[in-house]
Tab-separated table of N, CA and C in Angstrom:
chain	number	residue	atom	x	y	z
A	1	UNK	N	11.739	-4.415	16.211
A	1	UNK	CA	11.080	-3.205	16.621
A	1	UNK	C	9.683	-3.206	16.014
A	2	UNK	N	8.949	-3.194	16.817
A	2	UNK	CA	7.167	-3.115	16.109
A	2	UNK	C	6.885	-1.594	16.115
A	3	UNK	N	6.443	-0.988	15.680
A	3	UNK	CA	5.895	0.480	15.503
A	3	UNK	C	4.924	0.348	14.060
A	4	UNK	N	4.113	1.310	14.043
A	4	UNK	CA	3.274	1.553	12.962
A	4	UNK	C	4.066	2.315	12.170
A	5	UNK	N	3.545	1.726	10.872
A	5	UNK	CA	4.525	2.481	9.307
A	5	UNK	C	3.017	3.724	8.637
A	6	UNK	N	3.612	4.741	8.806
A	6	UNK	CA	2.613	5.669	7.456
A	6	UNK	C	2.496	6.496	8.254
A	7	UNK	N	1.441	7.227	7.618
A	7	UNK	CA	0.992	8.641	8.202
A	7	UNK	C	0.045	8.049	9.022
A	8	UNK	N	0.445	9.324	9.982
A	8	UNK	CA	-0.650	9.111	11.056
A	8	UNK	C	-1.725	9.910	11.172
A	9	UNK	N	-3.533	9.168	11.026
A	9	UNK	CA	-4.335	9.962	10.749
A	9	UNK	C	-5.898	9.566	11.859
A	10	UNK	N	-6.309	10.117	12.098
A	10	UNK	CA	-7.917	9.263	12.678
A	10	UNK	C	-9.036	9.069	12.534
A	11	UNK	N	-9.198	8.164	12.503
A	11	UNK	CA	-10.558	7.211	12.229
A	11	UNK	C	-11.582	8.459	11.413
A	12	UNK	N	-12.498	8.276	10.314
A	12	UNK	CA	-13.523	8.989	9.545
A	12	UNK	C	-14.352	8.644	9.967
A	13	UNK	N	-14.897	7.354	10.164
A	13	UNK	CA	-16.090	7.276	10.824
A	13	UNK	C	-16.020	6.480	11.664
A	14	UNK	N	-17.098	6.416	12.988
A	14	UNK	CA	-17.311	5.473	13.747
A	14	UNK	C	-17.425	3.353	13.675
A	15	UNK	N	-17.688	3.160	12.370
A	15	UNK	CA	-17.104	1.800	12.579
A	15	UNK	C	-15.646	1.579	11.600
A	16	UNK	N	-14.610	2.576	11.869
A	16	UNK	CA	-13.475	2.729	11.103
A	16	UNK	C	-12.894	1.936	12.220
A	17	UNK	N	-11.544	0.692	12.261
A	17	UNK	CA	-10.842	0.524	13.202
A	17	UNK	C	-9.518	0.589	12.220
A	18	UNK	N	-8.433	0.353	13.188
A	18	UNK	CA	-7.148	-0.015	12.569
A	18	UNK	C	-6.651	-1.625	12.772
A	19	UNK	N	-6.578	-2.208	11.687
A	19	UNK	CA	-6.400	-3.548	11.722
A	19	UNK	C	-4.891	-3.565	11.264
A	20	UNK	N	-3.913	-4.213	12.510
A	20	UNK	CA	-2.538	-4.704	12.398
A	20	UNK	C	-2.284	-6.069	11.401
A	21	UNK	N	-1.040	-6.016	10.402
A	21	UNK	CA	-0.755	-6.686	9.799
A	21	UNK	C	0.654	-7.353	10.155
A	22	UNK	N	1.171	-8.248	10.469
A	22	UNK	CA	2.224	-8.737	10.817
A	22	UNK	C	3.013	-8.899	9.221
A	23	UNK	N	4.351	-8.634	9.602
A	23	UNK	CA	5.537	-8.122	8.060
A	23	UNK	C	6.423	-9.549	7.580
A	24	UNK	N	6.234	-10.426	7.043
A	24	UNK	CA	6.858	-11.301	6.538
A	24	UNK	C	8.261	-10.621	6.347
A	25	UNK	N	9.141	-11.290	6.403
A	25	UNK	CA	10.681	-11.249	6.321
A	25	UNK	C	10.580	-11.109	4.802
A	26	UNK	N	11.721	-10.021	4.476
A	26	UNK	CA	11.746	-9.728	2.417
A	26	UNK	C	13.264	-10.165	2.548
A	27	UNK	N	12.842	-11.217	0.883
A	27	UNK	CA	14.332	-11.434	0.867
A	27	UNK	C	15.618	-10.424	0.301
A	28	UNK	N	15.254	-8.939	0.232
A	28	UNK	CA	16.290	-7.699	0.286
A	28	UNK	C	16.658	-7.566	2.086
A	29	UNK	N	16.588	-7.652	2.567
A	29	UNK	CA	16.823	-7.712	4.050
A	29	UNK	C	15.803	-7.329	4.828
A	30	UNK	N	15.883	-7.102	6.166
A	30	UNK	CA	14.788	-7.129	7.299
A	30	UNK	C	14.535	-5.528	6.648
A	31	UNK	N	12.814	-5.395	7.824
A	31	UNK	CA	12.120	-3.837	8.110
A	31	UNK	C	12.611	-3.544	8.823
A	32	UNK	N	12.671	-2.152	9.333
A	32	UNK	CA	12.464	-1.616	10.118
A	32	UNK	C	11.185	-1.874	10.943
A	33	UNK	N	10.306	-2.432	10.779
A	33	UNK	CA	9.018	-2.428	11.612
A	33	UNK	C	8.812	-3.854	11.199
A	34	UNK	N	7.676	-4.186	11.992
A	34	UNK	CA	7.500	-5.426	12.756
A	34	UNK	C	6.045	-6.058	12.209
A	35	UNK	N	5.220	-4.901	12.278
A	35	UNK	CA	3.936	-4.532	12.011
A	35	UNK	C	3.416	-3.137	11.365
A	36	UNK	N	2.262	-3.251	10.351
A	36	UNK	CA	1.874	-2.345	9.695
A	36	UNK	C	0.562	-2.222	10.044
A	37	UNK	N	-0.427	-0.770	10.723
A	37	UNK	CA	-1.758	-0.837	10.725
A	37	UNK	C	-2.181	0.091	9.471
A	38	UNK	N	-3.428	-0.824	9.533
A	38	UNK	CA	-4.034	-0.256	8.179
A	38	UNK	C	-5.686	0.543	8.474
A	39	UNK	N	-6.533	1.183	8.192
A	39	UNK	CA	-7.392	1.363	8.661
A	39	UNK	C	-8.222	0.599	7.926
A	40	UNK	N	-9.153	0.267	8.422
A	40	UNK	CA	-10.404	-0.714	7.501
A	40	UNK	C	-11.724	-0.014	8.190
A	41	UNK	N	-13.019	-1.027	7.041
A	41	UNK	CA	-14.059	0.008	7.946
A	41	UNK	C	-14.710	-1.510	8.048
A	42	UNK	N	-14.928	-2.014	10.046
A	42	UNK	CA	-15.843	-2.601	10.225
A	42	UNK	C	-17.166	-3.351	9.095
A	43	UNK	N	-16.959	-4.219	9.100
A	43	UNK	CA	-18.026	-4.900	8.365
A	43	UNK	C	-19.106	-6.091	9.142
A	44	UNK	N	-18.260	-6.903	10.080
A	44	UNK	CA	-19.310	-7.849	10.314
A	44	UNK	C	-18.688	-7.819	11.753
A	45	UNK	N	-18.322	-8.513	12.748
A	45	UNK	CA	-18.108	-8.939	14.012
A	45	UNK	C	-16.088	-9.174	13.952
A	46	UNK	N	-16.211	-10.107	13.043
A	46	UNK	CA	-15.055	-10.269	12.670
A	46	UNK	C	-14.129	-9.723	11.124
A	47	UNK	N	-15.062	-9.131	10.211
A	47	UNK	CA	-14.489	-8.875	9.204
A	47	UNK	C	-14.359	-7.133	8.681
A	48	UNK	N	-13.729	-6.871	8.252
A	48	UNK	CA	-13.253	-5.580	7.750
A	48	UNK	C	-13.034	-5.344	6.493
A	49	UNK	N	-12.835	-4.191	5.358
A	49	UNK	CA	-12.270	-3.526	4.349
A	49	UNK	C	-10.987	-2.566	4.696
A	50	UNK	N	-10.327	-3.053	4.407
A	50	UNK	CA	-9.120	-1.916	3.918
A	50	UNK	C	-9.472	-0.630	3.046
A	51	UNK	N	-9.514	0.278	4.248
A	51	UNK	CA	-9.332	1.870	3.673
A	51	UNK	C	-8.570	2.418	2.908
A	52	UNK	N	-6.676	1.826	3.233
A	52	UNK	CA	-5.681	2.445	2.030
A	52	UNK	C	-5.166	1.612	2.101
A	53	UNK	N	-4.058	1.995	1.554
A	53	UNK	CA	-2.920	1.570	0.794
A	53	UNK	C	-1.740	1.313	1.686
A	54	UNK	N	-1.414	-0.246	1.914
A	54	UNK	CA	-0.195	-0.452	2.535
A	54	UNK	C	0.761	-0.213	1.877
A	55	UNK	N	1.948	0.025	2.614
A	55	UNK	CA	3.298	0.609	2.613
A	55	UNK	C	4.226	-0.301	2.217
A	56	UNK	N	3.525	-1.002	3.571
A	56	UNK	CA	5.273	-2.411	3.596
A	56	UNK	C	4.634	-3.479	3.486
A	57	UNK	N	3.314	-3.923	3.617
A	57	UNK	CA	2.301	-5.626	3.714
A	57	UNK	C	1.930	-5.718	2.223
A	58	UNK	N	3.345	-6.821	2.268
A	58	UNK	CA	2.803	-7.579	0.762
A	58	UNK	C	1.537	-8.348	0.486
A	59	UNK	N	0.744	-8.464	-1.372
A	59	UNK	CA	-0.180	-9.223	-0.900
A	59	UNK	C	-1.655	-8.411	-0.593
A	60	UNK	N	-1.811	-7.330	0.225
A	60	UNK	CA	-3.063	-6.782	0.451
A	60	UNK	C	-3.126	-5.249	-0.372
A	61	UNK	N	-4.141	-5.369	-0.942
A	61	UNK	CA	-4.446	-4.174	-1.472
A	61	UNK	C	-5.957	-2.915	-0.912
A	62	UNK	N	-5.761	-2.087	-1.028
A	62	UNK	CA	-6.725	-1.375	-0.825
A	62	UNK	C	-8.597	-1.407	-0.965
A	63	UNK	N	-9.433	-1.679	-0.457
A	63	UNK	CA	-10.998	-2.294	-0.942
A	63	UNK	C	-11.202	-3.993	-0.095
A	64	UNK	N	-9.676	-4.496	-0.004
A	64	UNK	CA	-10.091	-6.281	0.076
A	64	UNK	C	-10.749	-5.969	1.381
A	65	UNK	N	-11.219	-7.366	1.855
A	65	UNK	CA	-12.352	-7.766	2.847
A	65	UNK	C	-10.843	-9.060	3.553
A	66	UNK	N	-10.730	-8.409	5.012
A	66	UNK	CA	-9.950	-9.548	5.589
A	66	UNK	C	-10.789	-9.786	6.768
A	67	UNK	N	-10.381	-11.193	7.611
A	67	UNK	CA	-11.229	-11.344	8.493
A	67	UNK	C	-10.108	-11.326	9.721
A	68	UNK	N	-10.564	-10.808	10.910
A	68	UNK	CA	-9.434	-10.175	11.844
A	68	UNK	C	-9.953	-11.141	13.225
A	69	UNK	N	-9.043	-10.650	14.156
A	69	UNK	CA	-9.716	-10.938	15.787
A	69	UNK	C	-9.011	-9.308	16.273
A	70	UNK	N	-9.590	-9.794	17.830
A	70	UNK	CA	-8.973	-9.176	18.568
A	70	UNK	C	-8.569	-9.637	19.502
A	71	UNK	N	-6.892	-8.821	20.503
A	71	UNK	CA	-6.329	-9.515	21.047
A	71	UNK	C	-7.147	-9.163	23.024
A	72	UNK	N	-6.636	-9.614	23.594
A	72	UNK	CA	-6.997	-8.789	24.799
A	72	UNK	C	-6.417	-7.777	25.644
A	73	UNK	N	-6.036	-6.596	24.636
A	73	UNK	CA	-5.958	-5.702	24.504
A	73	UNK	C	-6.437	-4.746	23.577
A	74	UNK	N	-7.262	-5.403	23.029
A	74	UNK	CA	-8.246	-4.722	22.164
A	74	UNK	C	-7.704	-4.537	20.851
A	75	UNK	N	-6.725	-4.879	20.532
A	75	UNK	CA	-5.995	-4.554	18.793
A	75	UNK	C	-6.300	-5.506	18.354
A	76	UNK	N	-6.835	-5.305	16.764
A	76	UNK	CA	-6.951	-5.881	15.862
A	76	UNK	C	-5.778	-6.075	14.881
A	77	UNK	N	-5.775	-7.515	15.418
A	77	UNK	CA	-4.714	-8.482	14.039
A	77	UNK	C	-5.615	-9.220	12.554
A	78	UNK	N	-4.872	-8.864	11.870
A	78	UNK	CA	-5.493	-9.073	10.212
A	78	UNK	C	-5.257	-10.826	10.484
A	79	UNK	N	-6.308	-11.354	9.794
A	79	UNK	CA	-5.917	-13.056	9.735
A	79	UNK	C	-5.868	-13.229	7.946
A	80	UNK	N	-6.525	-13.647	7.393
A	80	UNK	CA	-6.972	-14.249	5.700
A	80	UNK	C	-7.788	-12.875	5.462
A	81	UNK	N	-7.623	-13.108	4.285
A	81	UNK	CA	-8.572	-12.200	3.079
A	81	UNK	C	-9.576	-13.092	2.567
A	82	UNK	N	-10.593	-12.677	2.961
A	82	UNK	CA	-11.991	-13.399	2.351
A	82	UNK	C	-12.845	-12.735	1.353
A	83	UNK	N	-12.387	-11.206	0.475
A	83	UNK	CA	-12.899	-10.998	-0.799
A	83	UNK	C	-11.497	-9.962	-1.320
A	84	UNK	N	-11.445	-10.907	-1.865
A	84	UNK	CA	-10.314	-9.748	-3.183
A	84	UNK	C	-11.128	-8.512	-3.637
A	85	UNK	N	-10.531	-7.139	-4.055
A	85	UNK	CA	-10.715	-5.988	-4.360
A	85	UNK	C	-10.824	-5.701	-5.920
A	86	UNK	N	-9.750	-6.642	-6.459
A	86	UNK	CA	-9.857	-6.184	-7.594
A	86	UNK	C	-8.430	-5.282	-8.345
A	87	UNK	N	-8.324	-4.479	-6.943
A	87	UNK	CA	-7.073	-3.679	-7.006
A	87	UNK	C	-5.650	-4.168	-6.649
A	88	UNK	N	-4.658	-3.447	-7.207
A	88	UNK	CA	-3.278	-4.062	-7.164
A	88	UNK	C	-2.411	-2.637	-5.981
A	89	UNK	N	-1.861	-3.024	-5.830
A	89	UNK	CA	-0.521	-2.078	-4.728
A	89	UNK	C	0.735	-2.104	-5.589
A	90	UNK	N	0.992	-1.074	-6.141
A	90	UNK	CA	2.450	-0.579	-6.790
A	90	UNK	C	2.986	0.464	-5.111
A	91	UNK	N	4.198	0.242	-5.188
A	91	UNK	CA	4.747	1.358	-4.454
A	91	UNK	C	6.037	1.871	-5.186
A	92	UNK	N	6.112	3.320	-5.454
A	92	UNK	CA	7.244	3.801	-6.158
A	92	UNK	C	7.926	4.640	-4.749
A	93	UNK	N	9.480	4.846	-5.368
A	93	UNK	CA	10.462	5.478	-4.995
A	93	UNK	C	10.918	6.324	-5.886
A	94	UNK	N	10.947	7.715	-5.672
A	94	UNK	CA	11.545	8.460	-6.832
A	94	UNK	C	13.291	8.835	-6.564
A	95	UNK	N	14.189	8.683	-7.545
A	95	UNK	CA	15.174	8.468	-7.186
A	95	UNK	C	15.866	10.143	-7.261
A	96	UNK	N	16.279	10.033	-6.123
A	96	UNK	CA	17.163	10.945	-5.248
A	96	UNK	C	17.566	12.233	-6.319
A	97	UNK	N	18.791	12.036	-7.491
A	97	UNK	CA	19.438	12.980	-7.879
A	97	UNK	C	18.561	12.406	-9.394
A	98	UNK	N	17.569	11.755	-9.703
A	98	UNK	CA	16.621	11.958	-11.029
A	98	UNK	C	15.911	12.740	-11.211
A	99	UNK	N	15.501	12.896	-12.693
A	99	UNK	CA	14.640	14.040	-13.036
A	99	UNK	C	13.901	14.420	-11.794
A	100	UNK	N	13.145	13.541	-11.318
A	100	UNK	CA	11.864	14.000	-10.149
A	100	UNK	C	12.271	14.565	-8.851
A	101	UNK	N	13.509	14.521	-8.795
A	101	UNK	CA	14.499	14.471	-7.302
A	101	UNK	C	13.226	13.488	-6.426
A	102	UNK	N	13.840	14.272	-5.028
A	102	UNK	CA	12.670	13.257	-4.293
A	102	UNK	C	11.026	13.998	-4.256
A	103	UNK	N	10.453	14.339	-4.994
A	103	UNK	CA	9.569	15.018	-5.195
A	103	UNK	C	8.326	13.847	-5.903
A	104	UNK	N	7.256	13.439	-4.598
A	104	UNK	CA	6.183	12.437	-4.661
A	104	UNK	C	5.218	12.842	-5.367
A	105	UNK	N	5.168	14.362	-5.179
A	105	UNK	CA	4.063	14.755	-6.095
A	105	UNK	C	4.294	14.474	-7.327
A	106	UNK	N	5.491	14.827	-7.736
A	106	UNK	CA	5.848	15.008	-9.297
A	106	UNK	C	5.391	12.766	-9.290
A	107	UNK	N	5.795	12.278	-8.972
A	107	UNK	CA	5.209	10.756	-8.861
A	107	UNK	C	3.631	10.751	-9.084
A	108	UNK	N	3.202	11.348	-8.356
A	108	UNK	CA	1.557	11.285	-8.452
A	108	UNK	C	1.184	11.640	-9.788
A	109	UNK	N	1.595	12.825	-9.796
A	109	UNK	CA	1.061	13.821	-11.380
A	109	UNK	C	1.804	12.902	-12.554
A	110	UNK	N	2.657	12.060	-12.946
A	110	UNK	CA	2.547	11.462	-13.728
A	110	UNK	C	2.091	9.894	-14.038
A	111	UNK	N	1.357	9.802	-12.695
A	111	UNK	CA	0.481	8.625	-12.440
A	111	UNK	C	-1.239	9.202	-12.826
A	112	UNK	N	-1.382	10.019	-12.402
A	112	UNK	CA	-2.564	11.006	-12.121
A	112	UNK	C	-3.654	10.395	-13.502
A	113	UNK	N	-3.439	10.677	-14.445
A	113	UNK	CA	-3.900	9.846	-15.955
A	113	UNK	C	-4.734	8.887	-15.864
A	114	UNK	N	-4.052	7.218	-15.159
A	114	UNK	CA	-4.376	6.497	-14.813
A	114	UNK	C	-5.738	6.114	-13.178
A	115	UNK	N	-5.938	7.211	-12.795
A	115	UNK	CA	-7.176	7.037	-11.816
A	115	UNK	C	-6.328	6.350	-10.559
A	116	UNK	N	-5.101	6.462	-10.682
A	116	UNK	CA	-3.986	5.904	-9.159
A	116	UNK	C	-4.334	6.431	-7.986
A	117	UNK	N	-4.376	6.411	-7.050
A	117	UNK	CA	-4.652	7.062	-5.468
A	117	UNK	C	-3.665	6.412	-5.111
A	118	UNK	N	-3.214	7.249	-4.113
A	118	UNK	CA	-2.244	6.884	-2.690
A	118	UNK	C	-1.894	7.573	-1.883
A	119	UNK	N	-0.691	7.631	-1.116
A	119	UNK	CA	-0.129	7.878	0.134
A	119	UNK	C	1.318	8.319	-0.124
A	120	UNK	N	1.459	9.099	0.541
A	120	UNK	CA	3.187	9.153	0.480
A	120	UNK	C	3.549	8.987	2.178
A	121	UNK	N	4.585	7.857	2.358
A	121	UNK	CA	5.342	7.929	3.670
A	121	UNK	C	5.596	9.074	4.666
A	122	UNK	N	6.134	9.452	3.751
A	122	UNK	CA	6.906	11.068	4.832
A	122	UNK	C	7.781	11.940	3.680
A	123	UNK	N	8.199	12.798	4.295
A	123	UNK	CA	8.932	14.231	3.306
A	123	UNK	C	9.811	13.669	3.254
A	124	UNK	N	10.355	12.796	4.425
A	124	UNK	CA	12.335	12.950	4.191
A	124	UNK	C	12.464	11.284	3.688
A	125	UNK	N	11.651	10.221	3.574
A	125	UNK	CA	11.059	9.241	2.763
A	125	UNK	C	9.881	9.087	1.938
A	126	UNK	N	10.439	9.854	0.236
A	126	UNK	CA	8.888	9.755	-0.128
A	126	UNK	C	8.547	9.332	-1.268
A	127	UNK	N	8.363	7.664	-0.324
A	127	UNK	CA	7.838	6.775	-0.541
A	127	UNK	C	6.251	6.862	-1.480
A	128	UNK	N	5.504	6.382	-2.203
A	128	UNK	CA	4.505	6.672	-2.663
A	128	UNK	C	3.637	5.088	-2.856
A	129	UNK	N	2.758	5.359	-1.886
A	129	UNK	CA	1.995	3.672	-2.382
A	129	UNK	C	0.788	3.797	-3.003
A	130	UNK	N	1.004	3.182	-4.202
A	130	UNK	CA	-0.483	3.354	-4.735
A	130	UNK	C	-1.626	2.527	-5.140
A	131	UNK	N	-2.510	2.634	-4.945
A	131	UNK	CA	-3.848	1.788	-5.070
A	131	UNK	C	-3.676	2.209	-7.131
A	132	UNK	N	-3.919	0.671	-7.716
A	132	UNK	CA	-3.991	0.697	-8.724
A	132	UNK	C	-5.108	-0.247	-8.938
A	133	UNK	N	-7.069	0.544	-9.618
A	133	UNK	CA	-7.752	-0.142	-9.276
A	133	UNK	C	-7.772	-0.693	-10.721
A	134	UNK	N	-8.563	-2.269	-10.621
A	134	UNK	CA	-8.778	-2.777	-11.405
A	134	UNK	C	-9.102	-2.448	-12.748
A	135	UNK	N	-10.014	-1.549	-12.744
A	135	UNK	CA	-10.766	-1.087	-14.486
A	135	UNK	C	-9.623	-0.333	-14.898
A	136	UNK	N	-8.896	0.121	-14.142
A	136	UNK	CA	-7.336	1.053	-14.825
A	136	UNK	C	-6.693	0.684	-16.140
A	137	UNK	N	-6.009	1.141	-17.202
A	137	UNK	CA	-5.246	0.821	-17.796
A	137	UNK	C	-4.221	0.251	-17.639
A	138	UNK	N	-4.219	-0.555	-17.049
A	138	UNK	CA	-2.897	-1.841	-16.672
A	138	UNK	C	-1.850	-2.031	-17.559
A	139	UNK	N	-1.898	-1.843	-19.015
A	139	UNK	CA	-0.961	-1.783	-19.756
A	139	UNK	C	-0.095	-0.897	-19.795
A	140	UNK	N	-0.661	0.320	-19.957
A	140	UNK	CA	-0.691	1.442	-19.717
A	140	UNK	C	0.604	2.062	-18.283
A	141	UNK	N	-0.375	1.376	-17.367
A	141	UNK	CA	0.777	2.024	-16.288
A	141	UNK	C	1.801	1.146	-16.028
A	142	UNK	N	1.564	-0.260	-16.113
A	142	UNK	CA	3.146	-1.135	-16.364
A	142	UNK	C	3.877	-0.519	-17.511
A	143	UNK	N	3.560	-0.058	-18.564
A	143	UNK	CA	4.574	0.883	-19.344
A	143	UNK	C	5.063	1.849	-18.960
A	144	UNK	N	4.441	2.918	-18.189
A	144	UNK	CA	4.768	4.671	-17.843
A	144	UNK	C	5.679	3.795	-16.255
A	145	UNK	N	5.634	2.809	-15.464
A	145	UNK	CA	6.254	2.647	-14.679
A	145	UNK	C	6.929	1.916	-15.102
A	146	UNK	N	7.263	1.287	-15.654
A	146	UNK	CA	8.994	0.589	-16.254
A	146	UNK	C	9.518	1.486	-17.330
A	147	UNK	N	9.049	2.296	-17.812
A	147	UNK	CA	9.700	3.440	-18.467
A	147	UNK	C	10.370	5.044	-17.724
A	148	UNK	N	9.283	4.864	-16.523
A	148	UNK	CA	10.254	5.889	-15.083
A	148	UNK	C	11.154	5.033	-14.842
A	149	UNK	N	11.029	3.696	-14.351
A	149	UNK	CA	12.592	3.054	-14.085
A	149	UNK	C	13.346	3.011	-15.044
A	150	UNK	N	13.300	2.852	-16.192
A	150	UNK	CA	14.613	2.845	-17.097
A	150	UNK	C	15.293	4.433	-16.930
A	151	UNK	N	14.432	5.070	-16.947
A	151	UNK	CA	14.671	6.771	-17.365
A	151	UNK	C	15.305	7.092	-16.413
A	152	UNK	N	14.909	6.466	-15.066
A	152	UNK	CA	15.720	7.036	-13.701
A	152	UNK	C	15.105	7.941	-13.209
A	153	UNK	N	13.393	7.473	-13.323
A	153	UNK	CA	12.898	8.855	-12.045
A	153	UNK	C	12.386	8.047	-10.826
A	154	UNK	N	12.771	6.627	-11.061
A	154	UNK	CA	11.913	6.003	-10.084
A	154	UNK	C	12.349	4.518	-9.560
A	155	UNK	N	12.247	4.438	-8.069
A	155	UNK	CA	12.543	2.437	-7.814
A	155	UNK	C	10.695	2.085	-7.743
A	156	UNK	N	9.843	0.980	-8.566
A	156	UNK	CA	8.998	0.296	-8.511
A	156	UNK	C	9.084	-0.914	-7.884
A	157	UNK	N	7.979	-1.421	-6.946
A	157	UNK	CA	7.550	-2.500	-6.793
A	157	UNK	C	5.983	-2.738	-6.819
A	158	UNK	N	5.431	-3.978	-7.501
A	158	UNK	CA	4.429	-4.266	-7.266
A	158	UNK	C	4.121	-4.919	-6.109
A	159	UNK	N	3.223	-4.648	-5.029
A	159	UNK	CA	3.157	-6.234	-3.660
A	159	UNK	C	2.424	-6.693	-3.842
A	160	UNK	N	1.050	-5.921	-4.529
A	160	UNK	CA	-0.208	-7.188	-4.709
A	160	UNK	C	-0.715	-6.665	-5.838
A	161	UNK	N	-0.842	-8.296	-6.430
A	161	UNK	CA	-1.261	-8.251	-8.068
A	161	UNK	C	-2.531	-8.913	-8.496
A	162	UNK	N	-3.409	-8.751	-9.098
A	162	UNK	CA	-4.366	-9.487	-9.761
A	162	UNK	C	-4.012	-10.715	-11.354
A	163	UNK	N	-4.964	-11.491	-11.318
A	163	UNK	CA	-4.901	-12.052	-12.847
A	163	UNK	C	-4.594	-10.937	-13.671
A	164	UNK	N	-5.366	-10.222	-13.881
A	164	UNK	CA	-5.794	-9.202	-15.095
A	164	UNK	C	-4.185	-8.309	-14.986
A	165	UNK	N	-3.922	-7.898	-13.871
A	165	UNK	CA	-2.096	-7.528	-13.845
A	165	UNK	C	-1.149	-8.247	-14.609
A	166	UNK	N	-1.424	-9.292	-14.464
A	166	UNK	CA	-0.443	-10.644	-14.732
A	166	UNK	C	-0.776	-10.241	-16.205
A	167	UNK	N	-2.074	-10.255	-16.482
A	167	UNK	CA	-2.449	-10.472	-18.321
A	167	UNK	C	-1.599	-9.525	-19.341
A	168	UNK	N	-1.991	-7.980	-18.216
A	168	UNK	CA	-1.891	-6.902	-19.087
A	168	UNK	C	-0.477	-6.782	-19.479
């Protein structure tokens, strides 16, 4: 099934497009979706920036520079990343009957500290993806997020990581 994953929102400015990402198979089992669009803002003929924060596309983070086509139908498919961002993609899950119940905000506000931005999926999945930019306290929030998972307010994954992630 291909469908777009996230909120659905439109374009800010005129060279804003939505660039499709095709979903590698995870070895926890298949998506639900097929493909993820992301919005980026036009840069060259063929190249773009990522506006937010993917959901389900491992690997890309929020700021990078990918270089795309289009099909003939006019959608833009993501190809390579030709400038890294800098920034990493955590996505949390707050768990159901934990302190936070399913409550994303309460996720945000104890991310909030750290300079995190993101997205939440939907009300009745809420999902939270967050742009974790580079100059951030990296130590810092790999602690407060493996310390929500032990505690039980939260499922973490990182999808895209930097050196300096790896270090901290």
């Amino acid at each position: 099934m291909s469908s777009p994953a996230g909120p659905q929102r439109q374009p800010r400015e005129a060279d804003q497009i939505k660039v499709w990402f095709r979903l590698a198979p995870r070895e926890d089992g298949p998506l639900p979706y097929e493909t993820e669009g992301l919005w980026a803002t036009r840069l060259g003929p063929d190249t773009a920036r990522v506006d937010n924060v993917p959901f389900l596309r491992d690997g890309v983070a929020e700021g990078e520079t990918v270089r795309f086509w289009t099909d003939g139908d006019g959608v833009h498919w993501a190809g390579e990343r030709v400038a890294d961002s800098g920034n990493c993609t955590v996505r949390v899950l707050p768990v159901p009957d934990g302190p936070l119940g399913r409550d994303a905000r309460a996720v945000h506000e104890r991310l909030a500290g750290f300079g995190l931005t993101g997205e939440v999926f939907s009300a009745d999945f809420p999902l939270v993806a967050l742009t974790v930019p580079g100059g951030a306290d990296l130590r810092g929030v790999k602690a407060l997020l493996t310390r929500g998972r032990d505690e039980g307010w939260w499922h973490f994954e990182v999808s895209c990581v930097t050196d300096a992630w790896r270090a901290a």
